[in-house]
Amino acid sequence: MEFNFKEIEDKWKKVWAKNGTYTVTEDPNTPKYYVLDMFPYPSGAGLHVGHPLGYVASDIYARYKRLKGFNVLHPMGYDAFGLPAEQYAIETGTHPAVTTEKAIKRYKEQLDKIGFSYDWSRQVVTAEPDYYKWTQWIFLKLFGSWYNREANKAELIETLVAKFEANGLSKELAREGVEAFTAEQWKGFSKAKQSQVLMNYRLAFLSYAEVNWCEALGTVLANDEVKDGKSERGGHPVERRKMRQWFLRITEYSDRLLDGLNTLDWSDAMKEMQRNWIGRSEGALIKFDLSQTLSEGEGLNSPRYHTTDSQTWNTSIDFAKEHRSNPTEAEAIVWEQLRAKRTGYKFRRQHPIDQFIADFVCLERGLIVEIDGKIHLEQKENDQLRTEVLNRYGFTVVRFTNEQVFGNIDTVVSKIKETLATMTERVIPSEVDDNELSEGQNSSLPFGEGRGGVSLEVFTTRPDTIFGATFMVIAPEHELVDSLTTPEQKEAVDKYVAYVKSRTDVERQQEKRVTGEFTGSYAVNPFNGTPIPIYMAEYVLAGYGTGAIMAVPADDERDRKFAEKFGLPVIEIIDKSMYPGATIEDKKGKMINSEFLNGLEVVDAIKAVLDEVEKRGIGQRKVNYKQRDAGYSRQRYWGEPFPIKYGPKHVEGFEDLGGAEDIPVPLSEDQLPLVLPEVSSFKPGGDGRSPLANSEAWVKAGYETDTMPGYAGSSWYFLRYMDAKNPNEFAAKDKIDYWKNVDIYFGGAEHAVGHLLYSRMWHKFLHDLGYVPTDEPFQKMVNQGMIQGRSNILYRVSELEKDVVKWFSDLLRKKYKKRIIISEQGNIDISIDDKVVIEIKRFDGYNYRMYQDTFYSRFRHYTSKAALLFFTNNIIRDSKFYINLIDTILKSSLSDGYLFVDTKPQKVAPLYVSNGFKDKFPCSPKHVDINLVHNDILNLKEFKRSSIENRESDFVLYKGKYYCGYEVEKMSKSKYNVVTPDDVIDKYGADCFRMFEMFLGPIEQSKPWDDKGISGTYNFLRKFWRLFYDDKGWKVTDAEPTKEEYKVLHKTIKKIADDIERLNYNTCVSSFMIAVNELTSANCSKRKVLEPLVILLAPFAPFITEELWSALGNTGSVHQAAYPKFEEQYLVESEFEYPISINGKTRAQVKLALDLSEADARAYVLGLESVTKWTNGAEPKKFIYVKGRIINVVV
RNA sequence: GCCGUGGUGGUGGAAUUGGUAGACACGCAGGACUUAAAAUCCUGUGAUACUCAAAUAUCGUGCGGGUUCGAUUCCCGCCCGCGGUACCA
C-alpha cells in the first residue's frame, strides 16, 4: 500500500474537527500549560512560508506537552488593524474590513492545511468590536489611572485627586511642568484647569510629538514610508511636524520592566535588548551658564529688553520654555510665519513680560501677538488685567483666534505686518522704570535673555570629565536654538536646521560624516568659568536627556571626531597608562588636568564631582532613561477609535469653560464599544487629521479623530484567549486565575523592543489594578528566526538631471577624454572644447514650448559655438544618436551658432534596464513581484499587465530578456518576495512541510527560503510508512525486538525528548531519519518498536502518525496517547572506541573497556604500533585520559 | 552610528560541558533494476599532495592574534550578512 498523504490528511482533518480533538476547557485537576504564537497580521498576500516556522515549532511543543499530560491552551487569532489594509483602501476604495475579512479567511484555510492543533473556538480578531471594546476599556483604565511612585504601582486617578484635595501638590507628587498648588487652590481650579493638571499624571495622556508630515500627500507617514527625507510613494518632501497626540506613560514602569527581566526565562540577547532600550543610566544634570563676555548679541545692555524683574523671570522662564517646546498647533503655524524676521522684525515667542508670558513679542516695536484658545487657561482668566499691564509697559496687543489662524494664516500675517508698519519704536512710558525692573539682573538675570535664558542644561553620565569639556553640542531642534544663534551665524544655522529637519533619527545617527554648525554662543564651565563654544549637530537628539551634551573629545569617540572636524581643542583628562588595553570609554584611569579631581580614579572622581556639583547648586544627580513615553495616536482610519470626546461643546457638565475646546473626556464603560464609523473617503482628513475627520457625524459628536496604533490590540490579546467570547469582562477571573500567563511564547526577535515591552507594561498595569494575578505575561520566550525571501530587483533608470548629467558626461569623457567640462552653475551642464555646450533638462511632460523659447532666447547670441538642449528621457533611451550628433557637430563647421532643441520626448515613462546593464546607467533598484519572475527573468507581458504605471514601462533587454537582480531579505509583501506554503503542501503534504521547515535548521536562526532539500524529508516519511506497509500490505508483527532494535528505539526516545525540551527540532528530524534508516536496514517491523515511535513522531507529523496509530488497532487519537518512557538499560555500554590523539591530532582509534583505569589504558595505548610510530618508544611528555571521551598523548 | 545576532563542504546544517570537525539531508558522480524514463536501491563525495590500490601526509569552521595537552567552542582586535532603532507588523 502506498503512502497517500492527501487522503490521510483530508480524513483526519475532518475527524479532528468533528471530535473537537483540540478544544480545551479549564480543568483544575490537570496542570495547565499555555503555548502561544505571536499572532499574525493577515496580509493580503496570505501566509508565507516564514510564518509557519514558529507555528510549527509551537505546535510541536503544544502536542508534546499534551502527550506529557498537560492541559494545553494553544490558540490563534489575528492582529487585524493595520496600515496595509488602509493603504489598499485608499488606492481602491475597498473597505479595510472587507480586505481584512478576506485575508483572515485565507489565513484560516492555509493554517488548517498545515494541521495545527489550535482551539479555534477561542479565535480573536482585534478589529472586531467584541474585541476592541476591551482594548478601549483598558485605554479608559489607563486614562483613568496614575502611577503612584511611593506605592510603586498604578492606581485609579481618584486616589490622586483625593491627595490633591487633602494636601495640594506635595513634594512626592511633583512632576516636571506642574506648578505647586495648595488643597484650597486645587478645589478652586476650574474643571479645565484640573483636567490640565491631571494630564501630567494619567498613564494615557495628551502631549506633543513630531511626526513625518508630507504636505503633498496631506498625510502623516510611518517611518518606513520615508526614504531619504522623501515619501516612498511619489518622492514628495517630508518634514517633521509637531502634533498633539496621545501617549502611554510607559516610563513610569521603566524600573519594573528592568527588574522583571530577571524573573524571565528569555534569551540573554532578548533581555539585553530590552535593557538597552530602556537604557537606564545614572548621571547628573548640570547647568552651564551662558557666557556674557563672548556673545555679541543684541540688546544685552539695552534697557529695552529688560522686560521683567529677575525673580519673575526665573519663575516665568520655566513656563516659557515649557510652552516653547509644546506650542499649540495654531501657535506653531504663527511662529513659522514670524520667526527668522520674516515680517522684517525679530519676534520672540513665549516671552516673559512682567508676570505674564506673551505668545509672541516684537520688542523693538512693542507689539504683542496673542493666540487664543490654548492650554494655559490661567492667562485667559486674566485677559483684561493683562492687557492693561502690558499697555503700561508700552506694548500693544493684537489677538487672533485659533480659527483665524487655521482659516487663513495669510490674513493674520498681513494684519501683523500692517500693525507693525503703523508703529514706531517702542515707547517706554515715563512712569515705568525699566532699570528698576531689571534690578539685580547682573547676578541672576540672564545675560542674554535674548539668547534664550539663563543656562543650558546637559545630562551626562560622566560628570568627572567636565574639565575636558571643550565644547557643547545641542540638538538642532533644541528649544534654545533660535535664541542661542547669533546674527552672524543665523544663516548657517538655519541652513543646518533645515537639513536636519529633512532627516529621520535613524539617518542622523547613521551618518558617518561629521556635520554640525556653530551657534555663535558660548557657555561657561561652572567650575572654572572657561568659555565653551556651543555647537549643534545631528548626532545629538532632542528626545534623549536634555537634548544637549557637554562634549569631551578626550573621552568620547564621537566628540573626538567632531572636535577634529571643527578644529576644537582636546584636553586629556584621564591617564590610562596603567591600564593597557582599556578602551577610550572604559571607566578606568587617573584624572589629570582636572583641578580638584586630579589624581582620583575615575569611579571616585565621578562621586567627588557629583558631591561638588550638588554642593554648589549647579546641578543634581539624576537617573535618566533612554526609553520615552510611547506615542499612542495614529492619524489613520483602520485602528481602534479612542473612547474620548472633547469638551465642552460635546460633553455635558463642561458648560462652564467658555471657549476652551480641547479637554478630553472619557466615555463611560456602558458606551463601549465605540464603533468605527463609516467614512466618505479613506483619504486623510486634511490638516494632518485622520480619515475619521471625513465622517461628519463623528466630528460633530466631538470624538477624537485619531485612532490607536497597531500595538494596542496586540498588547493584551493573550488574555482574551483565556475567555475569548465573554461579553461582560475582558476575561472572567476564574479563567485568568487558571491559565495565569503564557508559559512559552514563540515569536520573532524583531518584536523585542516593541510589542514585548508594551505587552509587559499593560500586563503590569492590569496586575496593579488587580485584574491579573501575574506580574509578567510571558514566562519563557523563544525567538524563531525569520525565513527570508529571495527578492527580485528591477533597475529603474533615474531621469534626474544631476544623475543624467553625470552619466552622460562620463560617456562623453570616454570618447573625448579631457575635453569635457561639467559646469556646476548656470544653464550649461556640459561643454566640450568650449565649442559645444549642452544643457540637459528633465522633461515634465508639459510646456515643451516654454523649454524651447527660453533656450533660444538664452543662447541666441552664441555665434561661435553650438548650443544643444537635450531631455534626460531621450538621451537615456538613445544615447548613441546624441553622441553621434555631437560628434558630427564637432567634426563639421556646424558648430558656429548652431542651436539644437531636442524633439519632444515621446512619453515620460519609467525605463528599466536588465541586470548586467545596471552599471551603465544611473539606476535605482526597485523590488518586483517574484511571481512575475522565473529564474530571475522578468515576464514582461505579465509585468505590464500588473499596474497602470507598469503598462507604460520601457525596457533595455539583455539577449532579448530582462534579467532581474536578486537579494536575500525579509519576506514581506512590500518586497514582493512572498512564497506561500500552499504549493508545497499540495505537492508533499502537510506532514512533510512541517518536518522540512523544522529540518531547515535551528528555529532561532534566519535563513532564506529554498525548497531544494524537501525531497529528503518526503523520502523519510515514505520510508517510515514502508516499515508498516509493503507492496503486499500490512507487515507489522508482534515479534519480540532484538536488543539492537530496542537500542534504536530508546536512543531515539532519549534524543527526541531532550531535543524537544531544548527546542532543537532540526536534530530531532535527523534522529528520526537515523532511526528509520537503522530499522529499515534491520528489516524491523515490530509493533513494540514501531508503536512508541509513532507517538514520538506524532507532534511533528500529526497526520501520518494518526493514520498509523489507527492502523495499529488503537481506538483513541495518537495525540491523546501517553508519551513513551525512556529506559536507560538498553543504552548501557561497556566499551568505548577511543580516539587516540598525538599532540591533539587524532591518529588512531582503539576500543577499550569503560571501566579501565588510567594506568592500564596508558600501558596499553603506549604499546600500540600506531602510537609508537609517533613516540619512537620514548616516554611521552604527558598522557591525558578522559574517560569515555578521548586519549591524548603529548610527545 | 548604536543595540542584538550570525559566519563551518557545491547547498541547508551537525558537533549538548574545551575532547574524533562535517552527523542527517540535498546536490553531484558512478553502478544495479528497466526497451527507456521515472521511482527505488547500492557506492563514493571538504581541499591538496602522493598512490594501481590500500594507506598516509598537509591544510581546513569569516580574517589576524592569544590561552590550552587539545579551540567551531574561551579571550583580544578586525571584516561581512541579518534583525531592531520608537508610526511596517
PDB file of C-alpha atoms in Angstrom, chain A residues 61-189:
ATOM      1  CA  TYR A  61       5.675  21.801  21.667  1.00  0.00           C
ATOM      2  CA  ALA A  62       1.961  22.004  22.431  1.00  0.00           C
ATOM      3  CA  ARG A  63       1.367  18.476  21.152  1.00  0.00           C
ATOM      4  CA  TYR A  64       4.371  17.210  23.075  1.00  0.00           C
ATOM      5  CA  LYS A  65       3.117  18.802  26.294  1.00  0.00           C
ATOM      6  CA  ARG A  66      -0.308  17.230  25.763  1.00  0.00           C
ATOM      7  CA  LEU A  67       1.268  13.806  25.365  1.00  0.00           C
ATOM      8  CA  LYS A  68       3.122  14.522  28.592  1.00  0.00           C
ATOM      9  CA  GLY A  69      -0.212  15.016  30.356  1.00  0.00           C
ATOM     10  CA  PHE A  70      -0.717  18.779  30.423  1.00  0.00           C
ATOM     11  CA  ASN A  71      -3.926  20.671  29.733  1.00  0.00           C
ATOM     12  CA  VAL A  72      -2.616  22.820  26.915  1.00  0.00           C
ATOM     13  CA  LEU A  73      -4.030  26.153  25.786  1.00  0.00           C
ATOM     14  CA  HIS A  74      -2.896  26.732  22.233  1.00  0.00           C
ATOM     15  CA  PRO A  75      -4.922  29.447  20.498  1.00  0.00           C
ATOM     16  CA  MET A  76      -4.642  31.548  17.364  1.00  0.00           C
ATOM     17  CA  GLY A  77      -6.119  34.840  16.211  1.00  0.00           C
ATOM     18  CA  TYR A  78      -5.473  37.889  14.108  1.00  0.00           C
ATOM     19  CA  ASP A  79      -3.918  41.284  14.617  1.00  0.00           C
ATOM     20  CA  ALA A  80      -6.299  42.741  12.116  1.00  0.00           C
ATOM     21  CA  PHE A  81      -5.850  46.505  12.271  1.00  0.00           C
ATOM     22  CA  GLY A  82      -3.003  47.887  10.245  1.00  0.00           C
ATOM     23  CA  LEU A  83      -1.592  50.104   7.617  1.00  0.00           C
ATOM     24  CA  PRO A  84      -1.593  47.814   4.557  1.00  0.00           C
ATOM     25  CA  ALA A  85      -5.368  47.338   4.512  1.00  0.00           C
ATOM     26  CA  GLU A  86      -5.810  51.077   4.860  1.00  0.00           C
ATOM     27  CA  GLN A  87      -3.356  51.811   2.103  1.00  0.00           C
ATOM     28  CA  TYR A  88      -5.239  49.370  -0.081  1.00  0.00           C
ATOM     29  CA  ALA A  89      -8.469  51.151   0.806  1.00  0.00           C
ATOM     30  CA  ILE A  90      -7.012  54.479  -0.252  1.00  0.00           C
ATOM     31  CA  GLU A  91      -5.908  53.006  -3.552  1.00  0.00           C
ATOM     32  CA  THR A  92      -9.011  51.024  -4.374  1.00  0.00           C
ATOM     33  CA  GLY A  93     -11.795  52.268  -2.134  1.00  0.00           C
ATOM     34  CA  THR A  94     -12.331  48.790  -0.713  1.00  0.00           C
ATOM     35  CA  HIS A  95     -13.251  48.952   2.955  1.00  0.00           C
ATOM     36  CA  PRO A  96     -10.384  47.670   5.119  1.00  0.00           C
ATOM     37  CA  ALA A  97     -12.854  45.457   6.963  1.00  0.00           C
ATOM     38  CA  VAL A  98     -13.614  43.679   3.701  1.00  0.00           C
ATOM     39  CA  THR A  99      -9.961  43.259   2.795  1.00  0.00           C
ATOM     40  CA  THR A 100      -9.190  42.048   6.286  1.00  0.00           C
ATOM     41  CA  GLU A 101     -12.038  39.578   6.440  1.00  0.00           C
ATOM     42  CA  LYS A 102     -10.952  38.100   3.143  1.00  0.00           C
ATOM     43  CA  ALA A 103      -7.364  37.844   4.295  1.00  0.00           C
ATOM     44  CA  ILE A 104      -8.409  36.182   7.556  1.00  0.00           C
ATOM     45  CA  LYS A 105     -10.446  33.617   5.676  1.00  0.00           C
ATOM     46  CA  ARG A 106      -7.453  32.828   3.549  1.00  0.00           C
ATOM     47  CA  TYR A 107      -5.149  32.575   6.564  1.00  0.00           C
ATOM     48  CA  LYS A 108      -7.534  30.202   8.299  1.00  0.00           C
ATOM     49  CA  GLU A 109      -7.628  27.965   5.230  1.00  0.00           C
ATOM     50  CA  GLN A 110      -3.880  27.955   4.990  1.00  0.00           C
ATOM     51  CA  LEU A 111      -3.382  27.293   8.686  1.00  0.00           C
ATOM     52  CA  ASP A 112      -5.844  24.421   8.634  1.00  0.00           C
ATOM     53  CA  LYS A 113      -3.925  22.774   5.831  1.00  0.00           C
ATOM     54  CA  ILE A 114      -0.820  22.580   7.976  1.00  0.00           C
ATOM     55  CA  GLY A 115      -2.577  20.624  10.685  1.00  0.00           C
ATOM     56  CA  PHE A 116      -2.191  22.854  13.725  1.00  0.00           C
ATOM     57  CA  SER A 117      -3.774  21.866  16.997  1.00  0.00           C
ATOM     58  CA  TYR A 118      -5.351  25.257  17.704  1.00  0.00           C
ATOM     59  CA  ASP A 119      -8.517  25.565  19.667  1.00  0.00           C
ATOM     60  CA  TRP A 120     -10.340  27.638  17.099  1.00  0.00           C
ATOM     61  CA  SER A 121     -13.283  28.284  19.378  1.00  0.00           C
ATOM     62  CA  ARG A 122     -11.017  30.834  21.063  1.00  0.00           C
ATOM     63  CA  GLN A 123     -10.042  32.791  17.963  1.00  0.00           C
ATOM     64  CA  VAL A 124      -9.803  36.563  18.451  1.00  0.00           C
ATOM     65  CA  VAL A 125      -9.735  39.329  15.864  1.00  0.00           C
ATOM     66  CA  THR A 126      -8.547  42.702  17.099  1.00  0.00           C
ATOM     67  CA  ALA A 127     -10.599  44.625  14.556  1.00  0.00           C
ATOM     68  CA  GLU A 128     -13.917  43.210  15.745  1.00  0.00           C
ATOM     69  CA  PRO A 129     -15.955  45.437  18.102  1.00  0.00           C
ATOM     70  CA  ASP A 130     -16.416  42.488  20.509  1.00  0.00           C
ATOM     71  CA  TYR A 131     -12.662  42.550  20.945  1.00  0.00           C
ATOM     72  CA  TYR A 132     -11.735  46.198  20.664  1.00  0.00           C
ATOM     73  CA  LYS A 133     -14.450  47.061  23.120  1.00  0.00           C
ATOM     74  CA  TRP A 134     -11.983  45.725  25.689  1.00  0.00           C
ATOM     75  CA  THR A 135      -8.993  47.439  24.136  1.00  0.00           C
ATOM     76  CA  GLN A 136     -10.929  50.661  24.570  1.00  0.00           C
ATOM     77  CA  TRP A 137     -11.862  49.620  28.075  1.00  0.00           C
ATOM     78  CA  ILE A 138      -8.218  49.142  29.003  1.00  0.00           C
ATOM     79  CA  PHE A 139      -7.420  52.503  27.450  1.00  0.00           C
ATOM     80  CA  LEU A 140     -10.041  54.086  29.680  1.00  0.00           C
ATOM     81  CA  LYS A 141      -8.392  52.403  32.651  1.00  0.00           C
ATOM     82  CA  LEU A 142      -5.026  53.797  31.584  1.00  0.00           C
ATOM     83  CA  PHE A 143      -6.542  57.221  31.125  1.00  0.00           C
ATOM     84  CA  GLY A 144      -8.232  56.911  34.491  1.00  0.00           C
ATOM     85  CA  SER A 145      -5.048  55.903  36.323  1.00  0.00           C
ATOM     86  CA  TRP A 146      -1.815  57.417  37.523  1.00  0.00           C
ATOM     87  CA  TYR A 147       1.412  55.955  38.756  1.00  0.00           C
ATOM     88  CA  ASN A 148       1.874  56.243  42.478  1.00  0.00           C
ATOM     89  CA  ARG A 149       5.651  56.330  42.811  1.00  0.00           C
ATOM     90  CA  GLU A 150       5.521  55.814  46.565  1.00  0.00           C
ATOM     91  CA  ALA A 151       3.443  52.659  46.278  1.00  0.00           C
ATOM     92  CA  ASN A 152       5.331  51.826  43.071  1.00  0.00           C
ATOM     93  CA  LYS A 153       2.182  50.858  41.244  1.00  0.00           C
ATOM     94  CA  ALA A 154      -0.623  52.254  39.191  1.00  0.00           C
ATOM     95  CA  GLU A 155      -3.736  53.456  40.954  1.00  0.00           C
ATOM     96  CA  LEU A 156      -7.014  54.960  39.879  1.00  0.00           C
ATOM     97  CA  ILE A 157      -6.787  58.707  39.358  1.00  0.00           C
ATOM     98  CA  GLU A 158      -9.352  59.202  42.139  1.00  0.00           C
ATOM     99  CA  THR A 159      -6.690  58.397  44.722  1.00  0.00           C
ATOM    100  CA  LEU A 160      -4.583  61.211  43.307  1.00  0.00           C
ATOM    101  CA  VAL A 161      -7.474  63.634  43.336  1.00  0.00           C
ATOM    102  CA  ALA A 162      -8.091  62.727  46.966  1.00  0.00           C
ATOM    103  CA  LYS A 163      -4.461  63.568  47.742  1.00  0.00           C
ATOM    104  CA  PHE A 164      -4.767  66.912  45.973  1.00  0.00           C
ATOM    105  CA  GLU A 165      -7.941  67.684  47.850  1.00  0.00           C
ATOM    106  CA  ALA A 166      -6.291  66.864  51.135  1.00  0.00           C
ATOM    107  CA  ASN A 167      -2.826  68.377  50.759  1.00  0.00           C
ATOM    108  CA  GLY A 168      -2.492  70.007  47.393  1.00  0.00           C
ATOM    109  CA  LEU A 169       0.615  69.246  45.424  1.00  0.00           C
ATOM    110  CA  SER A 170       3.037  67.600  47.821  1.00  0.00           C
ATOM    111  CA  LYS A 171       6.716  67.122  47.155  1.00  0.00           C
ATOM    112  CA  GLU A 172       6.259  63.442  46.372  1.00  0.00           C
ATOM    113  CA  LEU A 173       3.662  64.211  43.761  1.00  0.00           C
ATOM    114  CA  ALA A 174       5.635  66.910  41.990  1.00  0.00           C
ATOM    115  CA  ARG A 175       6.179  66.285  38.309  1.00  0.00           C
ATOM    116  CA  GLU A 176       8.060  68.290  35.765  1.00  0.00           C
ATOM    117  CA  GLY A 177       5.972  71.138  34.478  1.00  0.00           C
ATOM    118  CA  VAL A 178       3.431  71.046  37.291  1.00  0.00           C
ATOM    119  CA  GLU A 179       3.215  74.217  39.288  1.00  0.00           C
ATOM    120  CA  ALA A 180       2.698  73.925  43.030  1.00  0.00           C
ATOM    121  CA  PHE A 181      -0.767  74.461  44.482  1.00  0.00           C
ATOM    122  CA  THR A 182      -2.490  74.064  47.795  1.00  0.00           C
ATOM    123  CA  ALA A 183      -5.533  71.964  48.552  1.00  0.00           C
ATOM    124  CA  GLU A 184      -7.613  75.113  48.567  1.00  0.00           C
ATOM    125  CA  GLN A 185      -6.295  76.228  45.227  1.00  0.00           C
ATOM    126  CA  TRP A 186      -6.991  72.809  43.783  1.00  0.00           C
ATOM    127  CA  LYS A 187     -10.594  72.990  44.833  1.00  0.00           C
ATOM    128  CA  GLY A 188     -10.868  76.406  43.286  1.00  0.00           C
ATOM    129  CA  PHE A 189      -9.469  75.322  39.935  1.00  0.00           C
TER     130      PHE A 189
END
